[in-house]
Coordinates of C-alpha atoms in Angstrom, one line a residue:
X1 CA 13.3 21.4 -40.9
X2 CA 11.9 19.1 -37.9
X3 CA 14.4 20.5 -35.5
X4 CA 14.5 23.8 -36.3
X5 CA 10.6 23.9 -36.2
X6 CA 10.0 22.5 -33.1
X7 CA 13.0 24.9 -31.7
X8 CA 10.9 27.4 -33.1
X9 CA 8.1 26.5 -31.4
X10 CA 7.7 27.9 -28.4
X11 CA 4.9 26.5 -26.0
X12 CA 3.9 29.0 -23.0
X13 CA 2.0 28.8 -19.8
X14 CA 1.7 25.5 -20.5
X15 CA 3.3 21.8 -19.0
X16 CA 4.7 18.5 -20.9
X17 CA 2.7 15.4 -20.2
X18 CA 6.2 13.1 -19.9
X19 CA 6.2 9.5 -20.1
X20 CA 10.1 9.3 -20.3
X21 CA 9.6 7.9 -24.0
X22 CA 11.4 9.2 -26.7
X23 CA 8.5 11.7 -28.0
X24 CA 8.2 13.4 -24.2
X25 CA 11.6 13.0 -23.6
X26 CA 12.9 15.2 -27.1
X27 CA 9.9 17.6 -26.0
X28 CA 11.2 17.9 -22.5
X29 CA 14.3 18.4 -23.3
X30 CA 14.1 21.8 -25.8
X31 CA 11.2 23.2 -23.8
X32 CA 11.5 24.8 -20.6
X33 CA 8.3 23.6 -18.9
X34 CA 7.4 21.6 -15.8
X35 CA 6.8 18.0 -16.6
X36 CA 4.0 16.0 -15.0
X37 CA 3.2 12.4 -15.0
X38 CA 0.2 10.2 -14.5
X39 CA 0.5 6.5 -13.8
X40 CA -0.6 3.3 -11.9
X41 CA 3.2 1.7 -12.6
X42 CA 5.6 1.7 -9.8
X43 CA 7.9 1.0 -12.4
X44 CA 7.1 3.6 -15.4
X45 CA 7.3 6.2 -11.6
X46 CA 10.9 5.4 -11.0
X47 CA 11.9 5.8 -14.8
X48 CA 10.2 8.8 -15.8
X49 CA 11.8 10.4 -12.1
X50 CA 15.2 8.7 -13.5
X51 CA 14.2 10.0 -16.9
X52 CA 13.5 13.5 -15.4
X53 CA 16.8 13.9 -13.3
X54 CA 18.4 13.0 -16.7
X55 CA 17.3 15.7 -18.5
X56 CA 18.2 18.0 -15.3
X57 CA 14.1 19.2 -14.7
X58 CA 11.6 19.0 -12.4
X59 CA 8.3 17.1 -12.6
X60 CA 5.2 16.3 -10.4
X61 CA 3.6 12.9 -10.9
X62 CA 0.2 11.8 -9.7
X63 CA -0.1 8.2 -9.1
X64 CA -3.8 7.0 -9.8
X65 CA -5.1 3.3 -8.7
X66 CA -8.6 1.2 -9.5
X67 CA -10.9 4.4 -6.9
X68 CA -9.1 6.8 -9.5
X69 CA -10.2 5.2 -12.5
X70 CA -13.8 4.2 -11.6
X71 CA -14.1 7.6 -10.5
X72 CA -13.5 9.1 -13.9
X73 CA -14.5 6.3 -16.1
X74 CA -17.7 7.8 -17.1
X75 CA -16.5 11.2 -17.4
X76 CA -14.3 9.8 -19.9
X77 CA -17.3 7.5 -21.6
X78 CA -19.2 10.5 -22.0
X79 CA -16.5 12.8 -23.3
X80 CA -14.5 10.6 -26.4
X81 CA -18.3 9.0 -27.0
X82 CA -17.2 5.6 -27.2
X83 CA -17.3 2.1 -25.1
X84 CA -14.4 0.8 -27.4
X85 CA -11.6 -0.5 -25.1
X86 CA -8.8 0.7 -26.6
X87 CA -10.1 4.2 -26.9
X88 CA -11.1 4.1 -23.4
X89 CA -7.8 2.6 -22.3
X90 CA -5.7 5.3 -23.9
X91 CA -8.1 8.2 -22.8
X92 CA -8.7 7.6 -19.2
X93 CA -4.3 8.4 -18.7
X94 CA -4.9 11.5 -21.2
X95 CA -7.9 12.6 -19.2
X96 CA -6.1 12.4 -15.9
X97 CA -3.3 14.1 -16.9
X98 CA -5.0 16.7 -18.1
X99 CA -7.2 17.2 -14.8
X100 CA -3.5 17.1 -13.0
X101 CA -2.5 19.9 -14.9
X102 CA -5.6 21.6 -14.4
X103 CA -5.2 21.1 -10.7
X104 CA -1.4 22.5 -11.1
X105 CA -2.8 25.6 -12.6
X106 CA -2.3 25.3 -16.3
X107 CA -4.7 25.4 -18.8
X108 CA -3.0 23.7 -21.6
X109 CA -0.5 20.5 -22.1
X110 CA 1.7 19.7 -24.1
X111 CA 1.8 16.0 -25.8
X112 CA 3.8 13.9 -28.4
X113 CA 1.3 13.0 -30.9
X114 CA 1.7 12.3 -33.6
X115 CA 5.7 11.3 -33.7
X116 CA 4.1 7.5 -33.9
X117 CA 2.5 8.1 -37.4
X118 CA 5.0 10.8 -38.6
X119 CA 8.4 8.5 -38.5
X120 CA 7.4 4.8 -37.9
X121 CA 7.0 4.4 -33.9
X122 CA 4.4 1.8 -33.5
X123 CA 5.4 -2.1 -33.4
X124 CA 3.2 -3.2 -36.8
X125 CA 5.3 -1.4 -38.5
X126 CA 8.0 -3.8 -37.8
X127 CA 7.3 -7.0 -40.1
X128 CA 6.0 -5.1 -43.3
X129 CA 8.2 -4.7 -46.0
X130 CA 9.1 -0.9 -47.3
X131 CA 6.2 -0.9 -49.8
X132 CA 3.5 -1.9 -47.3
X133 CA 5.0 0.6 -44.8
X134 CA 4.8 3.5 -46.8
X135 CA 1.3 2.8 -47.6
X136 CA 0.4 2.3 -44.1
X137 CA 1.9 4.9 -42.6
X138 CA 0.3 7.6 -44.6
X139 CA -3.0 5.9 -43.9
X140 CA -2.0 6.6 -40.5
X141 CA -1.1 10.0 -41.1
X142 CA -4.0 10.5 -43.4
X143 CA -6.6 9.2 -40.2
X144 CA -4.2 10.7 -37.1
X145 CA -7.3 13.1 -36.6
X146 CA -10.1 10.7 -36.6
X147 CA -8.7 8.1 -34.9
X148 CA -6.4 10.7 -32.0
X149 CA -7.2 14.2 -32.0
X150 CA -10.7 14.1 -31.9
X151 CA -10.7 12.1 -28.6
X152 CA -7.7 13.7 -26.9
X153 CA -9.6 17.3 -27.7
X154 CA -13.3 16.2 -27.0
X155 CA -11.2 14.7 -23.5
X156 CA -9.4 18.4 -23.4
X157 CA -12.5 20.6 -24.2
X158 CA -14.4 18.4 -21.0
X159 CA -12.1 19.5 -18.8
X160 CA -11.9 23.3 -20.6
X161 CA -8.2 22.8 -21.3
X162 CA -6.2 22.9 -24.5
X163 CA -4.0 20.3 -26.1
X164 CA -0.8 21.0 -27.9
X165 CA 1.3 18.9 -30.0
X166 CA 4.6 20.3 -31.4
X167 CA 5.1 17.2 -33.9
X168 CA 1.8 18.3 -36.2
X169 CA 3.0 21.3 -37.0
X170 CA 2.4 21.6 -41.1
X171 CA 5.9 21.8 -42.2
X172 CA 7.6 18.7 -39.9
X173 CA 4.1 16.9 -41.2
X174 CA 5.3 18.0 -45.1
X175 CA 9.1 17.2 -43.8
X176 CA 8.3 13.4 -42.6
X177 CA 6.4 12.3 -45.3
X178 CA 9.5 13.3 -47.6
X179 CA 11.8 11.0 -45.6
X180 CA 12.5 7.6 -46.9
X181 CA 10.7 4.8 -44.7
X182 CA 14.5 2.9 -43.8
X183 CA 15.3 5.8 -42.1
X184 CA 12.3 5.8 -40.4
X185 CA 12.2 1.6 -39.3
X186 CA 15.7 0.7 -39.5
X187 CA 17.1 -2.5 -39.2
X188 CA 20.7 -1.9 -37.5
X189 CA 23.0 -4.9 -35.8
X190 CA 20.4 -6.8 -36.3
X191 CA 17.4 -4.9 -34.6
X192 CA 14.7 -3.6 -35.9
X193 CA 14.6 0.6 -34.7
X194 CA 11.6 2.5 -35.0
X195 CA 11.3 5.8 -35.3
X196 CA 15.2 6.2 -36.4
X197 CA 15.6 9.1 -37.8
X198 CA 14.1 11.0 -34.5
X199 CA 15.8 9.1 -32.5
X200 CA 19.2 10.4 -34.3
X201 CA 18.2 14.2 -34.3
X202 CA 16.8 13.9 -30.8
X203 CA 20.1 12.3 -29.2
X204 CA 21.4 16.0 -30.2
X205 CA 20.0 16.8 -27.2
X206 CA 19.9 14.3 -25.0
X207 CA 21.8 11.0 -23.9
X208 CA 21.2 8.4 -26.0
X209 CA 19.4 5.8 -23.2
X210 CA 16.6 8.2 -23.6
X211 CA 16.5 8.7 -27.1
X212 CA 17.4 5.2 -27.4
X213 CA 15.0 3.8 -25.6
X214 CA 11.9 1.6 -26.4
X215 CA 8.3 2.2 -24.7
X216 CA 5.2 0.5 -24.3
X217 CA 2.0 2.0 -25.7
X218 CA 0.7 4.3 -23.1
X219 CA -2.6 2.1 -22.1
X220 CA -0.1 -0.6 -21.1
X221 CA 2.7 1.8 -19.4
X222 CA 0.2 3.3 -17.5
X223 CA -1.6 -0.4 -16.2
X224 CA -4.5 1.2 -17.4
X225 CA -6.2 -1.4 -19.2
X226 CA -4.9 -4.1 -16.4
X227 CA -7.0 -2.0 -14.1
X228 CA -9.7 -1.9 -16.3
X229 CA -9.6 -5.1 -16.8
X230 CA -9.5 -5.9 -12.9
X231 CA -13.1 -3.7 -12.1
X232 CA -14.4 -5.7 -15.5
X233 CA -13.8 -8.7 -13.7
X234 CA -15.1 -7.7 -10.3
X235 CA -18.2 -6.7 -11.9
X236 CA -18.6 -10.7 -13.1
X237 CA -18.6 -9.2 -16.9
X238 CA -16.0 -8.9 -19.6
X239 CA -14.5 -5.6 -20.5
X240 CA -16.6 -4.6 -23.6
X241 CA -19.2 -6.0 -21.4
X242 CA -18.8 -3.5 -18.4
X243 CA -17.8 -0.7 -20.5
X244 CA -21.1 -0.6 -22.3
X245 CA -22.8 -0.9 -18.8
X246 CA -20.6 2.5 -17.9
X247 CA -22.0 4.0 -21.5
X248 CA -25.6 3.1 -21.3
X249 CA -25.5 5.0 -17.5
X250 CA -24.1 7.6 -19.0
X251 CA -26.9 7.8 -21.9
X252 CA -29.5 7.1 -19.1
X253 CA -28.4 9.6 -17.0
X254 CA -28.0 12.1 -19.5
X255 CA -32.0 11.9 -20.5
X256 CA -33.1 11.4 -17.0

């Protein structure tokens, strides 16, 4: 049911924001769009070119630095609503990819949400037993929209793009929450393998490094919150500190 569905599913006019992650990477490799690519990393730039040549397609990346981020940090503030660090962190490389593609010519982008809470991908899932993990991960499920896709789309709809995301289509949703939780965090030669069971269908159709391969949360891959972080500390305050700064501007400016 997942593969045929997102075979099934066929994205146009649109690109694939690619990380080189597993979720991208399975994306990339049944849809024939241009990938793009946003990041501060020298390092995540060389893999997700490597990562691109492996799958045999083309992709434009736009690095972004400190002048980038301070630039669209309270374009960002204003759009998800929020000061929290964590949302901010992951929105700013969602919002710049998304202005990329704009600037590209597309007005929608493909994205991998959703994969994470669907079959086990985030790190806490690691150290609960199968009981606690099954609970957890339907909370997940259960608060994907709340807690995800109202930011990514309030980001989307302040840029007037669209967001798509093959993995929340209804019936792989239905289809992952009927798979067992050890094939979704599997422990295997003695490491712990999350998101299994994708990781098996998507090695169908592409070499295993890729499908095989772990990736840091995209607020960390990115160096977004490092750079965060970095203006925070130029500014003589602490993040939260700063962030509400950027927010209360925003508000200011907004009534002004």
């Amino acid at each position: 049911i997942i593969e045929g569905s997102l075979l099934s599913f066929k994205p146009r006019y649109a690109c694939i924001s690619f990380s080189g992650g597993l979720d991208s990477s399975f994306l990339a490799s049944l849809y024939d769009l241009q990938l793009i690519t946003v990041t501060a990393s020298r390092e995540e730039k060389e893999w997700v070119e490597k990562a691109a040549k492996m799958l045999g397609r083309e992709l434009e990346v736009f690095v972004f630095n400190e002048r980038d981020v301070r630039e669209v940090l309270p374009d960002v503030v204003s759009a998800i609503e929020t000061t929290d660090p964590l949302q901010v962190s992951i929105a700013i490389p969602i919002y710049l990819s998304l202005r990329f593609a704009k600037e590209l010519g597309y007005s929608q982008v493909v994205f991998g949400q959703g994969a994470d809470e669907l079959f086990g991908g985030y790190k806490k899932y690691e150290s609960m037993d199968p009981a606690t993990l099954e609970r957890e991960m339907m909370d997940d499920i259960r608060n994907i929209g709340d807690e995800n896709l109202v930011r990514d789309n309030k980001l989307a709809y302040s840029l007037e793009m669209k967001i798509i995301t093959p993995y929340l289509q209804w019936d792989i949703i239905r289809a992952a929450i009927s798979i067992p939780v050890d094939l979704k965090v599997r422990k295997e030669d003695g490491k712990i393998i999350r998101k299994y069971i994708l990781r098996q269908i998507a090695s169908k159709y592409m070499p295993k490094e890729l499908a095989f391969r772990d990736k840091k949360a995209v607020q960390y891959s990115t160096k977004t919150t490092q750079i965060l972080k970095k203006i925070a500390k130029s500014e003589k305050m602490k993040l939260e500190e700063y962030l509400k700064k950027v927010g209360r501007h925003e508000v200011e400016g907004f009534w002004s």
